[in-house]
């Protein structure tokens, strides 16, 4: 081999930061568990119950070696519902600059046990990432037992026409007002529910049923964060019926408005009130194959009148007769 080639080979071998040297780097997760923030000596448990445990931290212990100085280390935490792994409960990221050695990296106050009702199982996945070496992963499962679900009751629901002659009933394109009275009691959690109003023509329920996981449009529903954990609440909103129908040749079209009190997956209370409209001009002029033209329109949630009632539960007939 020519002498100059030998010198190049020696120089290349001695240069720092090349892949051959990077292969000496080492990254490993040696511990990963959750523990009560109030009592860190109790760790590696598989279950945590409210009110004994109120907050959870997550600890990731990692071993780093094969470099001088400090390196940037990223830690990613994802917590999912064990029964529905597509339901991501929490995602967090931490960033550190660390020397070689063993290090504890803590996600503080990552979960509150009073944000879940009854018993829930979770899957937690952690990824640790450092330059010059492949990311490493670990995964654990654990349970949280939170407080009991609150008592939720939809006390009253009505639909009233907004036309000048309310006694004439409903026709295509008519406006209406929906009123609901909701009571929430014995909520020991920190959760504040969301109120959902959802309207649908009966003939299109197979496409827009509120129990479906996906709604193709938003015209016919909206949601309102309540901002309270307990109380009696009055909800009032307006909407408009469609001009086009799936069953265009029918004179009569049934429709309904749902009220849903949603505390999260598996914890919702639902009821609906129904009515019908009469179409004197049915036929070809009422045909539309496009679902969005057959949807009931509801006002957006910021236009709703949502009030927390004082003095407890009112008498519903007297309450709805008030002109306010």
PDB file of C-alpha atoms in Angstrom, residues 55-319:
ATOM      1  CA  UNK A  55     -51.543  12.774  42.072  1.00  0.00           C
ATOM      2  CA  UNK A  56     -49.150  10.523  40.160  1.00  0.00           C
ATOM      3  CA  UNK A  57     -45.601  11.124  38.971  1.00  0.00           C
ATOM      4  CA  UNK A  58     -43.801   8.983  36.404  1.00  0.00           C
ATOM      5  CA  UNK A  59     -40.135   8.092  36.879  1.00  0.00           C
ATOM      6  CA  UNK A  60     -37.807   7.054  34.062  1.00  0.00           C
ATOM      7  CA  UNK A  61     -34.320   5.902  35.069  1.00  0.00           C
ATOM      8  CA  UNK A  62     -31.850   5.724  32.201  1.00  0.00           C
ATOM      9  CA  UNK A  63     -28.202   4.691  31.892  1.00  0.00           C
ATOM     10  CA  UNK A  64     -25.983   6.706  29.510  1.00  0.00           C
ATOM     11  CA  UNK A  65     -22.369   6.022  28.571  1.00  0.00           C
ATOM     12  CA  UNK A  66     -19.802   6.249  25.808  1.00  0.00           C
ATOM     13  CA  UNK A  67     -19.340  10.042  25.559  1.00  0.00           C
ATOM     14  CA  UNK A  68     -17.671  12.986  27.264  1.00  0.00           C
ATOM     15  CA  UNK A  69     -19.328  16.161  28.466  1.00  0.00           C
ATOM     16  CA  UNK A  70     -23.107  16.390  28.238  1.00  0.00           C
ATOM     17  CA  UNK A  71     -25.591  15.112  25.681  1.00  0.00           C
ATOM     18  CA  UNK A  72     -29.183  16.154  24.978  1.00  0.00           C
ATOM     19  CA  UNK A  73     -31.664  13.500  26.080  1.00  0.00           C
ATOM     20  CA  UNK A  74     -35.344  13.616  25.103  1.00  0.00           C
ATOM     21  CA  UNK A  75     -37.956  11.623  26.995  1.00  0.00           C
ATOM     22  CA  UNK A  76     -41.455  11.069  25.540  1.00  0.00           C
ATOM     23  CA  UNK A  77     -44.361   9.737  27.601  1.00  0.00           C
ATOM     24  CA  UNK A  78     -47.697   8.567  26.156  1.00  0.00           C
ATOM     25  CA  UNK A  79     -50.563   7.262  28.315  1.00  0.00           C
ATOM     26  CA  UNK A  80     -53.454   5.448  26.591  1.00  0.00           C
ATOM     27  CA  UNK A  81     -56.699   3.836  27.649  1.00  0.00           C
ATOM     28  CA  UNK A  82     -56.113   0.072  27.902  1.00  0.00           C
ATOM     29  CA  UNK A  83     -59.577  -0.698  26.522  1.00  0.00           C
ATOM     30  CA  UNK A  84     -59.235   1.718  23.598  1.00  0.00           C
ATOM     31  CA  UNK A  85     -55.586   2.179  22.700  1.00  0.00           C
ATOM     32  CA  UNK A  86     -56.480   4.892  20.163  1.00  0.00           C
ATOM     33  CA  UNK A  87     -57.669   7.042  23.067  1.00  0.00           C
ATOM     34  CA  UNK A  88     -54.588   9.006  24.174  1.00  0.00           C
ATOM     35  CA  UNK A  89     -55.057  10.277  27.730  1.00  0.00           C
ATOM     36  CA  UNK A  90     -51.799  12.217  28.062  1.00  0.00           C
ATOM     37  CA  UNK A  91     -48.698  13.068  26.025  1.00  0.00           C
ATOM     38  CA  UNK A  92     -45.666  14.803  27.533  1.00  0.00           C
ATOM     39  CA  UNK A  93     -42.048  15.477  26.584  1.00  0.00           C
ATOM     40  CA  UNK A  94     -39.012  16.320  28.720  1.00  0.00           C
ATOM     41  CA  UNK A  95     -35.589  17.550  27.572  1.00  0.00           C
ATOM     42  CA  UNK A  96     -32.325  17.216  29.524  1.00  0.00           C
ATOM     43  CA  UNK A  97     -28.590  17.847  28.998  1.00  0.00           C
ATOM     44  CA  UNK A  98     -26.861  15.087  30.945  1.00  0.00           C
ATOM     45  CA  UNK A  99     -23.384  13.625  31.501  1.00  0.00           C
ATOM     46  CA  UNK A 100     -22.718   9.904  31.292  1.00  0.00           C
ATOM     47  CA  UNK A 101     -24.123   7.890  34.181  1.00  0.00           C
ATOM     48  CA  UNK A 102     -27.485   6.818  35.594  1.00  0.00           C
ATOM     49  CA  UNK A 103     -30.161   9.500  35.842  1.00  0.00           C
ATOM     50  CA  UNK A 104     -33.708   9.758  37.173  1.00  0.00           C
ATOM     51  CA  UNK A 105     -36.026  11.811  34.971  1.00  0.00           C
ATOM     52  CA  UNK A 106     -39.443  12.611  36.449  1.00  0.00           C
ATOM     53  CA  UNK A 107     -42.729  13.631  34.846  1.00  0.00           C
ATOM     54  CA  UNK A 108     -44.238  15.489  37.809  1.00  0.00           C
ATOM     55  CA  UNK A 109     -47.979  15.616  38.513  1.00  0.00           C
ATOM     56  CA  UNK A 110     -48.757  13.757  35.290  1.00  0.00           C
ATOM     57  CA  UNK A 111     -52.150  12.318  36.341  1.00  0.00           C
ATOM     58  CA  UNK A 112     -54.825  13.174  38.909  1.00  0.00           C
ATOM     59  CA  UNK A 113     -56.849  10.246  40.213  1.00  0.00           C
ATOM     60  CA  UNK A 114     -59.987  12.379  40.667  1.00  0.00           C
ATOM     61  CA  UNK A 115     -60.133  12.902  36.896  1.00  0.00           C
ATOM     62  CA  UNK A 116     -61.333   9.332  36.342  1.00  0.00           C
ATOM     63  CA  UNK A 117     -64.482   7.620  37.578  1.00  0.00           C
ATOM     64  CA  UNK A 118     -64.397   4.142  39.108  1.00  0.00           C
ATOM     65  CA  UNK A 119     -61.654   1.791  37.846  1.00  0.00           C
ATOM     66  CA  UNK A 120     -59.697   2.423  34.652  1.00  0.00           C
ATOM     67  CA  UNK A 121     -56.737   0.548  33.171  1.00  0.00           C
ATOM     68  CA  UNK A 122     -53.965   2.402  31.328  1.00  0.00           C
ATOM     69  CA  UNK A 123     -50.975   1.612  29.131  1.00  0.00           C
ATOM     70  CA  UNK A 124     -47.956   3.916  29.493  1.00  0.00           C
ATOM     71  CA  UNK A 125     -45.167   3.961  26.906  1.00  0.00           C
ATOM     72  CA  UNK A 126     -41.887   5.833  27.301  1.00  0.00           C
ATOM     73  CA  UNK A 127     -39.222   6.574  24.683  1.00  0.00           C
ATOM     74  CA  UNK A 128     -35.734   7.884  25.492  1.00  0.00           C
ATOM     75  CA  UNK A 129     -33.769   9.452  22.648  1.00  0.00           C
ATOM     76  CA  UNK A 130     -30.085  10.487  22.508  1.00  0.00           C
ATOM     77  CA  UNK A 131     -27.870  11.368  19.553  1.00  0.00           C
ATOM     78  CA  UNK A 132     -25.671   8.668  18.076  1.00  0.00           C
ATOM     79  CA  UNK A 133     -27.699   5.718  19.377  1.00  0.00           C
ATOM     80  CA  UNK A 134     -31.084   4.165  18.649  1.00  0.00           C
ATOM     81  CA  UNK A 135     -34.018   5.268  20.839  1.00  0.00           C
ATOM     82  CA  UNK A 136     -35.043   2.856  23.584  1.00  0.00           C
ATOM     83  CA  UNK A 137     -38.575   2.073  24.789  1.00  0.00           C
ATOM     84  CA  UNK A 138     -40.429   0.612  27.726  1.00  0.00           C
ATOM     85  CA  UNK A 139     -44.114  -0.014  28.455  1.00  0.00           C
ATOM     86  CA  UNK A 140     -46.135  -0.737  31.591  1.00  0.00           C
ATOM     87  CA  UNK A 141     -49.791  -1.102  32.572  1.00  0.00           C
ATOM     88  CA  UNK A 142     -51.468   0.240  35.722  1.00  0.00           C
ATOM     89  CA  UNK A 143     -54.908   0.982  37.186  1.00  0.00           C
ATOM     90  CA  UNK A 144     -56.521   4.059  38.696  1.00  0.00           C
ATOM     91  CA  UNK A 145     -59.646   3.824  40.851  1.00  0.00           C
ATOM     92  CA  UNK A 146     -61.259   7.223  41.013  1.00  0.00           C
ATOM     93  CA  UNK A 147     -64.405   8.468  42.755  1.00  0.00           C
ATOM     94  CA  UNK A 148     -67.830   7.165  41.855  1.00  0.00           C
ATOM     95  CA  UNK A 149     -69.566   8.749  38.887  1.00  0.00           C
ATOM     96  CA  UNK A 150     -71.919  11.622  39.806  1.00  0.00           C
ATOM     97  CA  UNK A 151     -75.696  11.522  39.651  1.00  0.00           C
ATOM     98  CA  UNK A 152     -76.800  13.174  36.398  1.00  0.00           C
ATOM     99  CA  UNK A 153     -80.425  13.685  35.467  1.00  0.00           C
ATOM    100  CA  UNK A 154     -81.952  15.454  32.492  1.00  0.00           C
ATOM    101  CA  UNK A 155     -85.024  16.807  34.260  1.00  0.00           C
ATOM    102  CA  UNK A 156     -86.878  18.307  31.328  1.00  0.00           C
ATOM    103  CA  UNK A 157     -86.614  18.814  27.567  1.00  0.00           C
ATOM    104  CA  UNK A 158     -88.909  20.733  25.226  1.00  0.00           C
ATOM    105  CA  UNK A 159     -88.957  21.866  21.598  1.00  0.00           C
ATOM    106  CA  UNK A 160     -91.025  24.942  20.708  1.00  0.00           C
ATOM    107  CA  UNK A 161     -91.532  26.627  17.308  1.00  0.00           C
ATOM    108  CA  UNK A 162     -90.165  30.121  16.769  1.00  0.00           C
ATOM    109  CA  UNK A 163     -92.716  30.897  14.032  1.00  0.00           C
ATOM    110  CA  UNK A 164     -95.303  33.681  14.466  1.00  0.00           C
ATOM    111  CA  UNK A 165     -98.042  31.045  14.721  1.00  0.00           C
ATOM    112  CA  UNK A 166     -96.604  28.263  16.920  1.00  0.00           C
ATOM    113  CA  UNK A 167     -99.857  26.341  16.744  1.00  0.00           C
ATOM    114  CA  UNK A 168     -99.378  25.710  13.016  1.00  0.00           C
ATOM    115  CA  UNK A 169     -96.762  23.019  13.660  1.00  0.00           C
ATOM    116  CA  UNK A 170     -93.517  22.604  11.732  1.00  0.00           C
ATOM    117  CA  UNK A 171     -92.812  22.901   8.009  1.00  0.00           C
ATOM    118  CA  UNK A 172     -89.538  22.557   6.070  1.00  0.00           C
ATOM    119  CA  UNK A 173     -87.123  25.364   6.930  1.00  0.00           C
ATOM    120  CA  UNK A 174     -88.927  26.360  10.151  1.00  0.00           C
ATOM    121  CA  UNK A 175     -87.029  27.527  13.196  1.00  0.00           C
ATOM    122  CA  UNK A 176     -87.302  26.021  16.661  1.00  0.00           C
ATOM    123  CA  UNK A 177     -85.963  26.446  20.171  1.00  0.00           C
ATOM    124  CA  UNK A 178     -84.813  23.576  22.363  1.00  0.00           C
ATOM    125  CA  UNK A 179     -84.812  23.882  26.159  1.00  0.00           C
ATOM    126  CA  UNK A 180     -83.251  21.482  28.632  1.00  0.00           C
ATOM    127  CA  UNK A 181     -82.931  21.365  32.394  1.00  0.00           C
ATOM    128  CA  UNK A 182     -80.020  19.317  33.781  1.00  0.00           C
ATOM    129  CA  UNK A 183     -79.109  18.398  37.351  1.00  0.00           C
ATOM    130  CA  UNK A 184     -75.669  17.136  38.454  1.00  0.00           C
ATOM    131  CA  UNK A 185     -75.185  15.965  42.059  1.00  0.00           C
ATOM    132  CA  UNK A 186     -72.637  14.103  44.193  1.00  0.00           C
ATOM    133  CA  UNK A 187     -69.698  14.803  41.888  1.00  0.00           C
ATOM    134  CA  UNK A 188     -66.640  14.092  44.036  1.00  0.00           C
ATOM    135  CA  UNK A 189     -64.305  14.376  41.061  1.00  0.00           C
ATOM    136  CA  UNK A 190     -62.620  17.458  39.627  1.00  0.00           C
ATOM    137  CA  UNK A 191     -64.276  16.871  36.263  1.00  0.00           C
ATOM    138  CA  UNK A 192     -66.520  19.459  34.638  1.00  0.00           C
ATOM    139  CA  UNK A 193     -68.803  17.968  31.975  1.00  0.00           C
ATOM    140  CA  UNK A 194     -69.456  19.087  28.439  1.00  0.00           C
ATOM    141  CA  UNK A 195     -73.026  19.690  27.279  1.00  0.00           C
ATOM    142  CA  UNK A 196     -73.712  18.436  23.752  1.00  0.00           C
ATOM    143  CA  UNK A 197     -76.801  19.271  21.688  1.00  0.00           C
ATOM    144  CA  UNK A 198     -77.337  17.017  18.690  1.00  0.00           C
ATOM    145  CA  UNK A 199     -80.208  17.127  16.171  1.00  0.00           C
ATOM    146  CA  UNK A 200     -81.146  14.588  13.480  1.00  0.00           C
ATOM    147  CA  UNK A 201     -83.909  13.588  11.092  1.00  0.00           C
ATOM    148  CA  UNK A 202     -85.048  10.052  11.908  1.00  0.00           C
ATOM    149  CA  UNK A 203     -84.615   8.953   8.292  1.00  0.00           C
ATOM    150  CA  UNK A 204     -80.892   9.879   8.470  1.00  0.00           C
ATOM    151  CA  UNK A 205     -80.132   8.419  11.888  1.00  0.00           C
ATOM    152  CA  UNK A 206     -78.170   5.537  10.414  1.00  0.00           C
ATOM    153  CA  UNK A 207     -75.701   8.136   9.081  1.00  0.00           C
ATOM    154  CA  UNK A 208     -75.622  10.609  11.977  1.00  0.00           C
ATOM    155  CA  UNK A 209     -76.562   8.675  15.104  1.00  0.00           C
ATOM    156  CA  UNK A 210     -74.870  10.339  18.132  1.00  0.00           C
ATOM    157  CA  UNK A 211     -73.433   6.964  19.171  1.00  0.00           C
ATOM    158  CA  UNK A 212     -71.339   6.807  16.000  1.00  0.00           C
ATOM    159  CA  UNK A 213     -67.603   7.432  16.410  1.00  0.00           C
ATOM    160  CA  UNK A 214     -67.498   9.874  13.501  1.00  0.00           C
ATOM    161  CA  UNK A 215     -69.760  12.667  12.307  1.00  0.00           C
ATOM    162  CA  UNK A 216     -69.214  13.828   8.704  1.00  0.00           C
ATOM    163  CA  UNK A 217     -70.516  17.353   9.414  1.00  0.00           C
ATOM    164  CA  UNK A 218     -70.825  19.738  12.360  1.00  0.00           C
ATOM    165  CA  UNK A 219     -73.934  21.701  11.355  1.00  0.00           C
ATOM    166  CA  UNK A 220     -76.290  19.564  13.445  1.00  0.00           C
ATOM    167  CA  UNK A 221     -74.340  19.446  16.734  1.00  0.00           C
ATOM    168  CA  UNK A 222     -72.043  21.402  19.018  1.00  0.00           C
ATOM    169  CA  UNK A 223     -70.618  21.221  22.537  1.00  0.00           C
ATOM    170  CA  UNK A 224     -70.413  23.600  25.487  1.00  0.00           C
ATOM    171  CA  UNK A 225     -67.875  23.187  28.351  1.00  0.00           C
ATOM    172  CA  UNK A 226     -70.032  23.656  31.435  1.00  0.00           C
ATOM    173  CA  UNK A 227     -67.442  25.154  33.784  1.00  0.00           C
ATOM    174  CA  UNK A 228     -69.053  23.664  36.929  1.00  0.00           C
ATOM    175  CA  UNK A 229     -68.915  20.268  38.616  1.00  0.00           C
ATOM    176  CA  UNK A 230     -72.409  20.346  40.189  1.00  0.00           C
ATOM    177  CA  UNK A 231     -75.681  22.232  40.053  1.00  0.00           C
ATOM    178  CA  UNK A 232     -78.910  22.668  38.111  1.00  0.00           C
ATOM    179  CA  UNK A 233     -78.408  24.103  34.628  1.00  0.00           C
ATOM    180  CA  UNK A 234     -80.798  25.529  32.046  1.00  0.00           C
ATOM    181  CA  UNK A 235     -79.778  25.229  28.389  1.00  0.00           C
ATOM    182  CA  UNK A 236     -81.563  27.067  25.596  1.00  0.00           C
ATOM    183  CA  UNK A 237     -80.581  27.025  21.912  1.00  0.00           C
ATOM    184  CA  UNK A 238     -82.137  27.630  18.512  1.00  0.00           C
ATOM    185  CA  UNK A 239     -82.099  25.669  15.280  1.00  0.00           C
ATOM    186  CA  UNK A 240     -83.653  25.347  11.845  1.00  0.00           C
ATOM    187  CA  UNK A 241     -85.179  22.377  10.024  1.00  0.00           C
ATOM    188  CA  UNK A 242     -83.976  21.335   6.549  1.00  0.00           C
ATOM    189  CA  UNK A 243     -85.740  21.823   3.192  1.00  0.00           C
ATOM    190  CA  UNK A 244     -84.496  18.514   1.723  1.00  0.00           C
ATOM    191  CA  UNK A 245     -85.013  14.934   2.870  1.00  0.00           C
ATOM    192  CA  UNK A 246     -83.873  11.381   2.266  1.00  0.00           C
ATOM    193  CA  UNK A 247     -87.508  10.276   1.988  1.00  0.00           C
ATOM    194  CA  UNK A 248     -88.597  13.174  -0.202  1.00  0.00           C
ATOM    195  CA  UNK A 249     -92.051  11.811  -1.123  1.00  0.00           C
ATOM    196  CA  UNK A 250     -93.261  11.479   2.473  1.00  0.00           C
ATOM    197  CA  UNK A 251     -95.629  14.079   3.898  1.00  0.00           C
ATOM    198  CA  UNK A 252     -94.470  13.505   7.483  1.00  0.00           C
ATOM    199  CA  UNK A 253     -90.851  13.638   8.681  1.00  0.00           C
ATOM    200  CA  UNK A 254     -89.914  12.787  12.279  1.00  0.00           C
ATOM    201  CA  UNK A 255     -86.935  14.475  13.904  1.00  0.00           C
ATOM    202  CA  UNK A 256     -85.319  14.716  17.312  1.00  0.00           C
ATOM    203  CA  UNK A 257     -82.879  16.710  19.444  1.00  0.00           C
ATOM    204  CA  UNK A 258     -80.556  14.981  21.904  1.00  0.00           C
ATOM    205  CA  UNK A 259     -79.088  16.450  25.079  1.00  0.00           C
ATOM    206  CA  UNK A 260     -75.879  14.728  26.203  1.00  0.00           C
ATOM    207  CA  UNK A 261     -73.988  15.369  29.450  1.00  0.00           C
ATOM    208  CA  UNK A 262     -70.474  14.081  28.739  1.00  0.00           C
ATOM    209  CA  UNK A 263     -67.854  13.479  31.445  1.00  0.00           C
ATOM    210  CA  UNK A 264     -65.546  11.509  29.166  1.00  0.00           C
ATOM    211  CA  UNK A 265     -65.361   8.004  27.654  1.00  0.00           C
ATOM    212  CA  UNK A 266     -68.010   5.744  29.129  1.00  0.00           C
ATOM    213  CA  UNK A 267     -69.510   8.438  31.359  1.00  0.00           C
ATOM    214  CA  UNK A 268     -72.319  10.196  29.568  1.00  0.00           C
ATOM    215  CA  UNK A 269     -76.022  10.725  30.143  1.00  0.00           C
ATOM    216  CA  UNK A 270     -78.264  11.115  27.100  1.00  0.00           C
ATOM    217  CA  UNK A 271     -81.909  11.812  26.395  1.00  0.00           C
ATOM    218  CA  UNK A 272     -83.875  13.238  23.489  1.00  0.00           C
ATOM    219  CA  UNK A 273     -87.121  14.993  22.651  1.00  0.00           C
ATOM    220  CA  UNK A 274     -88.897  14.278  19.348  1.00  0.00           C
ATOM    221  CA  UNK A 275     -91.303  16.055  17.027  1.00  0.00           C
ATOM    222  CA  UNK A 276     -92.338  15.934  13.356  1.00  0.00           C
ATOM    223  CA  UNK A 277     -92.805  18.281  10.434  1.00  0.00           C
ATOM    224  CA  UNK A 278     -95.444  18.234   7.688  1.00  0.00           C
ATOM    225  CA  UNK A 279     -94.449  18.851   4.084  1.00  0.00           C
ATOM    226  CA  UNK A 280     -97.312  19.929   1.806  1.00  0.00           C
ATOM    227  CA  UNK A 281     -94.986  20.223  -1.198  1.00  0.00           C
ATOM    228  CA  UNK A 282     -93.222  16.899  -1.072  1.00  0.00           C
ATOM    229  CA  UNK A 283     -91.736  15.184  -4.096  1.00  0.00           C
ATOM    230  CA  UNK A 284     -88.864  15.839  -6.480  1.00  0.00           C
ATOM    231  CA  UNK A 285     -88.248  19.372  -5.260  1.00  0.00           C
ATOM    232  CA  UNK A 286     -87.355  17.922  -1.813  1.00  0.00           C
ATOM    233  CA  UNK A 287     -84.809  15.362  -3.066  1.00  0.00           C
ATOM    234  CA  UNK A 288     -81.123  15.679  -2.166  1.00  0.00           C
ATOM    235  CA  UNK A 289     -78.551  12.910  -2.241  1.00  0.00           C
ATOM    236  CA  UNK A 290     -76.127  15.170  -0.352  1.00  0.00           C
ATOM    237  CA  UNK A 291     -76.440  14.587   3.397  1.00  0.00           C
ATOM    238  CA  UNK A 292     -75.312  18.074   4.371  1.00  0.00           C
ATOM    239  CA  UNK A 293     -78.460  19.593   2.802  1.00  0.00           C
ATOM    240  CA  UNK A 294     -80.674  17.241   4.843  1.00  0.00           C
ATOM    241  CA  UNK A 295     -79.182  18.170   8.215  1.00  0.00           C
ATOM    242  CA  UNK A 296     -80.905  20.168  10.930  1.00  0.00           C
ATOM    243  CA  UNK A 297     -78.949  23.337  11.698  1.00  0.00           C
ATOM    244  CA  UNK A 298     -78.175  24.170  15.322  1.00  0.00           C
ATOM    245  CA  UNK A 299     -76.777  27.474  16.560  1.00  0.00           C
ATOM    246  CA  UNK A 300     -73.127  27.324  17.556  1.00  0.00           C
ATOM    247  CA  UNK A 301     -72.471  26.758  21.261  1.00  0.00           C
ATOM    248  CA  UNK A 302     -71.291  30.333  21.858  1.00  0.00           C
ATOM    249  CA  UNK A 303     -74.834  31.440  20.966  1.00  0.00           C
ATOM    250  CA  UNK A 304     -76.522  29.135  23.475  1.00  0.00           C
ATOM    251  CA  UNK A 305     -77.997  30.457  26.699  1.00  0.00           C
ATOM    252  CA  UNK A 306     -76.560  28.260  29.472  1.00  0.00           C
ATOM    253  CA  UNK A 307     -77.308  29.275  33.072  1.00  0.00           C
ATOM    254  CA  UNK A 308     -76.650  27.784  36.485  1.00  0.00           C
ATOM    255  CA  UNK A 309     -79.901  27.991  38.404  1.00  0.00           C
ATOM    256  CA  UNK A 310     -80.029  29.382  41.921  1.00  0.00           C
ATOM    257  CA  UNK A 311     -82.182  27.902  44.627  1.00  0.00           C
ATOM    258  CA  UNK A 312     -82.093  24.291  43.468  1.00  0.00           C
ATOM    259  CA  UNK A 313     -84.442  22.490  41.121  1.00  0.00           C
ATOM    260  CA  UNK A 314     -87.324  24.619  39.760  1.00  0.00           C
ATOM    261  CA  UNK A 315     -90.788  23.402  38.892  1.00  0.00           C
ATOM    262  CA  UNK A 316     -90.311  22.728  35.212  1.00  0.00           C
ATOM    263  CA  UNK A 317     -93.719  23.900  33.917  1.00  0.00           C
ATOM    264  CA  UNK A 318     -93.450  27.195  35.776  1.00  0.00           C
ATOM    265  CA  UNK A 319     -89.855  27.598  34.762  1.00  0.00           C
TER     266      UNK A 319
END
